[in-house]
C-alpha cells in the first residue's frame, strides 16, 4: 500500500507529512514524487497543484487527496483519471487558521487600523471613534466547512453577520442568503465582505466592478478564497474611486505576486502571501488515514469532491 506525495509550493514538507502519516498508518509506504519506485504499487496520491498529466501515470491509483481545501488545479487537469475519487483536505487546523485570519482582518477593517498605522508613521495624533460591532454588517461568501465556522465566529464577536452560498444554509447567528436571487440582498448594506468561496466556473471573476457597485460606498473586501475570483483591475478602480476603502488579499491570479504588481505599493491594499490557513500534517494525517481506511473497507469517503460543481 503506497502513497505518492507532490506539493508545488511546499517542497520541504515531505518529511513532516511522511512522519505524520506513518504515525497513523505504519504500513503505508509514503513516497516522494521524484522517487516513486514501482508506480504500479501506488494506490493513493496526496498532492497540491500537480502538473497536468501527472496522476494518469499511476495505473492503479484508487484515490486522490488534496493537501488543501482547494481542488481547482486538480479539476482543471484535462487528463485527470476518470472515476477516481478526489477528496478535499478540510481539517481542524485549516478551519481554525481561516477563522483566525478572517477575524484578524475584519477587526482591522472595523477599527480602521490601517489609518492608525499611517498616522503613526507620520507622527500624527488623530483620534476617531468606530461603530460598535453590532452596528457593522459583515458578509461571508461561502458557507461550507471553512466559511460556515468563520461566519459563526464573526457573529460571536457581536457583528451583524450575513452569509451567502450556492445552496441554502442555516447557521446560528448568521442570516443566510443563497443563489443568484440572494446576492443582491447579501451585498446591500454589507460593509465588510469576506470571500471564502471555492473557485468554480460560477465563482470565477465574481469579485468585479458590478459586485462592488452593489456594496455601500467605502466598503472593504477580504479575499482568502481564490485569486481567480477577483478581477484585479476592477479592484484597483474601485479603490481609486472610493467604492472600496481597503482590501486585504491573500490570493492572486499569479503567485508569488510579481514584485512589479501595483498591489504591493497601493496604500489601500494589504497583501498576505497565501498563508491565511495552512494544512498541518499532524492533524490532517488523521483525516487522511480515516479516508484510506474507509476506502479499504468499501465505506463512503469524507470531503469527497463533486466534480460536476467543482468542490
PDB file of N, CA and C in Angstrom, residues 175-217:
ATOM      1  N   UNK A 175     -27.508  35.371   9.243  1.00  0.00           N
ATOM      2  CA  UNK A 175     -28.594  35.445   8.265  1.00  0.00           C
ATOM      3  C   UNK A 175     -28.061  34.891   6.946  1.00  0.00           C
ATOM      4  N   UNK A 176     -28.681  33.854   6.439  1.00  0.00           N
ATOM      5  CA  UNK A 176     -28.145  33.159   5.271  1.00  0.00           C
ATOM      6  C   UNK A 176     -28.953  33.454   4.008  1.00  0.00           C
ATOM      7  N   UNK A 177     -28.232  33.824   2.965  1.00  0.00           N
ATOM      8  CA  UNK A 177     -28.809  34.032   1.638  1.00  0.00           C
ATOM      9  C   UNK A 177     -28.189  32.988   0.700  1.00  0.00           C
ATOM     10  N   UNK A 178     -28.843  32.753  -0.419  1.00  0.00           N
ATOM     11  CA  UNK A 178     -28.271  31.788  -1.354  1.00  0.00           C
ATOM     12  C   UNK A 178     -28.699  32.095  -2.785  1.00  0.00           C
ATOM     13  N   UNK A 179     -27.880  31.583  -3.711  1.00  0.00           N
ATOM     14  CA  UNK A 179     -28.191  31.656  -5.130  1.00  0.00           C
ATOM     15  C   UNK A 179     -28.164  33.052  -5.715  1.00  0.00           C
ATOM     16  N   UNK A 180     -28.431  33.107  -7.003  1.00  0.00           N
ATOM     17  CA  UNK A 180     -28.415  34.389  -7.703  1.00  0.00           C
ATOM     18  C   UNK A 180     -29.453  35.363  -7.146  1.00  0.00           C
ATOM     19  N   UNK A 181     -30.574  34.816  -6.682  1.00  0.00           N
ATOM     20  CA  UNK A 181     -31.628  35.684  -6.175  1.00  0.00           C
ATOM     21  C   UNK A 181     -31.270  36.305  -4.825  1.00  0.00           C
ATOM     22  N   UNK A 182     -30.284  35.724  -4.124  1.00  0.00           N
ATOM     23  CA  UNK A 182     -29.937  36.224  -2.802  1.00  0.00           C
ATOM     24  C   UNK A 182     -28.740  37.157  -2.767  1.00  0.00           C
ATOM     25  N   UNK A 183     -27.992  37.257  -3.869  1.00  0.00           N
ATOM     26  CA  UNK A 183     -26.742  38.022  -3.844  1.00  0.00           C
ATOM     27  C   UNK A 183     -26.988  39.519  -3.669  1.00  0.00           C
ATOM     28  N   UNK A 184     -28.074  40.052  -4.253  1.00  0.00           N
ATOM     29  CA  UNK A 184     -28.335  41.486  -4.161  1.00  0.00           C
ATOM     30  C   UNK A 184     -28.599  41.897  -2.713  1.00  0.00           C
ATOM     31  N   UNK A 185     -29.459  41.139  -2.020  1.00  0.00           N
ATOM     32  CA  UNK A 185     -29.749  41.442  -0.625  1.00  0.00           C
ATOM     33  C   UNK A 185     -28.527  41.230   0.254  1.00  0.00           C
ATOM     34  N   UNK A 186     -27.711  40.248  -0.099  1.00  0.00           N
ATOM     35  CA  UNK A 186     -26.478  39.998   0.661  1.00  0.00           C
ATOM     36  C   UNK A 186     -25.547  41.205   0.589  1.00  0.00           C
ATOM     37  N   UNK A 187     -25.385  41.772  -0.581  1.00  0.00           N
ATOM     38  CA  UNK A 187     -24.429  42.862  -0.781  1.00  0.00           C
ATOM     39  C   UNK A 187     -24.945  44.190  -0.232  1.00  0.00           C
ATOM     40  N   UNK A 188     -26.235  44.410  -0.323  1.00  0.00           N
ATOM     41  CA  UNK A 188     -26.811  45.686   0.097  1.00  0.00           C
ATOM     42  C   UNK A 188     -26.608  45.898   1.599  1.00  0.00           C
ATOM     43  N   UNK A 189     -25.868  46.919   1.959  1.00  0.00           N
ATOM     44  CA  UNK A 189     -25.640  47.228   3.365  1.00  0.00           C
ATOM     45  C   UNK A 189     -24.475  46.511   4.000  1.00  0.00           C
ATOM     46  N   UNK A 190     -23.824  45.605   3.258  1.00  0.00           N
ATOM     47  CA  UNK A 190     -22.673  44.877   3.818  1.00  0.00           C
ATOM     48  C   UNK A 190     -21.419  45.737   3.698  1.00  0.00           C
ATOM     49  N   UNK A 191     -20.811  46.060   4.828  1.00  0.00           N
ATOM     50  CA  UNK A 191     -19.671  46.968   4.847  1.00  0.00           C
ATOM     51  C   UNK A 191     -18.324  46.256   4.753  1.00  0.00           C
ATOM     52  N   UNK A 192     -18.274  45.006   5.196  1.00  0.00           N
ATOM     53  CA  UNK A 192     -17.045  44.219   5.100  1.00  0.00           C
ATOM     54  C   UNK A 192     -17.408  42.874   4.482  1.00  0.00           C
ATOM     55  N   UNK A 193     -16.803  42.553   3.342  1.00  0.00           N
ATOM     56  CA  UNK A 193     -17.064  41.290   2.659  1.00  0.00           C
ATOM     57  C   UNK A 193     -15.860  40.366   2.837  1.00  0.00           C
ATOM     58  N   UNK A 194     -16.127  39.140   3.266  1.00  0.00           N
ATOM     59  CA  UNK A 194     -15.096  38.117   3.399  1.00  0.00           C
ATOM     60  C   UNK A 194     -15.402  37.026   2.386  1.00  0.00           C
ATOM     61  N   UNK A 195     -14.534  36.839   1.392  1.00  0.00           N
ATOM     62  CA  UNK A 195     -14.762  35.832   0.355  1.00  0.00           C
ATOM     63  C   UNK A 195     -13.978  34.563   0.671  1.00  0.00           C
ATOM     64  N   UNK A 196     -14.715  33.461   0.875  1.00  0.00           N
ATOM     65  CA  UNK A 196     -14.108  32.156   1.146  1.00  0.00           C
ATOM     66  C   UNK A 196     -14.679  31.103   0.201  1.00  0.00           C
ATOM     67  N   UNK A 197     -15.060  31.542  -0.977  1.00  0.00           N
ATOM     68  CA  UNK A 197     -15.664  30.639  -1.957  1.00  0.00           C
ATOM     69  C   UNK A 197     -14.624  29.724  -2.607  1.00  0.00           C
ATOM     70  N   UNK A 198     -15.043  28.534  -3.045  1.00  0.00           N
ATOM     71  CA  UNK A 198     -14.178  27.737  -3.914  1.00  0.00           C
ATOM     72  C   UNK A 198     -14.161  28.343  -5.303  1.00  0.00           C
ATOM     73  N   UNK A 199     -13.147  28.014  -6.077  1.00  0.00           N
ATOM     74  CA  UNK A 199     -13.082  28.501  -7.455  1.00  0.00           C
ATOM     75  C   UNK A 199     -13.782  27.507  -8.377  1.00  0.00           C
ATOM     76  N   UNK A 200     -14.854  27.971  -8.989  1.00  0.00           N
ATOM     77  CA  UNK A 200     -15.620  27.174  -9.944  1.00  0.00           C
ATOM     78  C   UNK A 200     -15.933  28.069 -11.134  1.00  0.00           C
ATOM     79  N   UNK A 201     -16.458  27.518 -12.216  1.00  0.00           N
ATOM     80  CA  UNK A 201     -16.848  28.395 -13.331  1.00  0.00           C
ATOM     81  C   UNK A 201     -17.832  29.483 -12.898  1.00  0.00           C
ATOM     82  N   UNK A 202     -18.670  29.197 -11.906  1.00  0.00           N
ATOM     83  CA  UNK A 202     -19.652  30.178 -11.446  1.00  0.00           C
ATOM     84  C   UNK A 202     -19.019  31.276 -10.591  1.00  0.00           C
ATOM     85  N   UNK A 203     -17.930  30.976  -9.885  1.00  0.00           N
ATOM     86  CA  UNK A 203     -17.330  31.978  -8.989  1.00  0.00           C
ATOM     87  C   UNK A 203     -16.115  32.676  -9.601  1.00  0.00           C
ATOM     88  N   UNK A 204     -15.655  32.227 -10.759  1.00  0.00           N
ATOM     89  CA  UNK A 204     -14.538  32.911 -11.404  1.00  0.00           C
ATOM     90  C   UNK A 204     -14.947  34.339 -11.767  1.00  0.00           C
ATOM     91  N   UNK A 205     -14.091  35.293 -11.423  1.00  0.00           N
ATOM     92  CA  UNK A 205     -14.322  36.725 -11.697  1.00  0.00           C
ATOM     93  C   UNK A 205     -15.527  37.296 -10.956  1.00  0.00           C
ATOM     94  N   UNK A 206     -15.982  36.643  -9.895  1.00  0.00           N
ATOM     95  CA  UNK A 206     -17.174  37.125  -9.198  1.00  0.00           C
ATOM     96  C   UNK A 206     -16.922  38.435  -8.470  1.00  0.00           C
ATOM     97  N   UNK A 207     -15.675  38.679  -8.060  1.00  0.00           N
ATOM     98  CA  UNK A 207     -15.329  39.922  -7.367  1.00  0.00           C
ATOM     99  C   UNK A 207     -14.959  40.960  -8.414  1.00  0.00           C
ATOM    100  N   UNK A 208     -15.986  41.594  -8.964  1.00  0.00           N
ATOM    101  CA  UNK A 208     -15.797  42.515 -10.084  1.00  0.00           C
ATOM    102  C   UNK A 208     -16.522  43.832  -9.824  1.00  0.00           C
ATOM    103  N   UNK A 209     -16.430  44.736 -10.776  1.00  0.00           N
ATOM    104  CA  UNK A 209     -16.992  46.077 -10.584  1.00  0.00           C
ATOM    105  C   UNK A 209     -18.498  46.057 -10.380  1.00  0.00           C
ATOM    106  N   UNK A 210     -19.195  45.113 -11.017  1.00  0.00           N
ATOM    107  CA  UNK A 210     -20.642  45.044 -10.837  1.00  0.00           C
ATOM    108  C   UNK A 210     -21.005  44.670  -9.407  1.00  0.00           C
ATOM    109  N   UNK A 211     -20.246  43.742  -8.837  1.00  0.00           N
ATOM    110  CA  UNK A 211     -20.489  43.358  -7.448  1.00  0.00           C
ATOM    111  C   UNK A 211     -20.133  44.504  -6.506  1.00  0.00           C
ATOM    112  N   UNK A 212     -18.984  45.145  -6.740  1.00  0.00           N
ATOM    113  CA  UNK A 212     -18.569  46.249  -5.860  1.00  0.00           C
ATOM    114  C   UNK A 212     -19.590  47.377  -5.866  1.00  0.00           C
ATOM    115  N   UNK A 213     -20.219  47.618  -7.023  1.00  0.00           N
ATOM    116  CA  UNK A 213     -21.181  48.716  -7.141  1.00  0.00           C
ATOM    117  C   UNK A 213     -22.422  48.488  -6.291  1.00  0.00           C
ATOM    118  N   UNK A 214     -22.671  47.237  -5.898  1.00  0.00           N
ATOM    119  CA  UNK A 214     -23.847  46.931  -5.076  1.00  0.00           C
ATOM    120  C   UNK A 214     -23.564  47.047  -3.585  1.00  0.00           C
ATOM    121  N   UNK A 215     -22.296  47.280  -3.238  1.00  0.00           N
ATOM    122  CA  UNK A 215     -21.917  47.472  -1.846  1.00  0.00           C
ATOM    123  C   UNK A 215     -22.058  48.941  -1.462  1.00  0.00           C
ATOM    124  N   UNK A 216     -22.169  49.248  -0.181  1.00  0.00           N
ATOM    125  CA  UNK A 216     -22.161  50.650   0.229  1.00  0.00           C
ATOM    126  C   UNK A 216     -20.829  51.306  -0.144  1.00  0.00           C
ATOM    127  N   UNK A 217     -20.865  52.595  -0.441  1.00  0.00           N
ATOM    128  CA  UNK A 217     -19.636  53.325  -0.736  1.00  0.00           C
ATOM    129  C   UNK A 217     -18.677  53.204   0.451  1.00  0.00           C
TER     130      UNK A 217
END
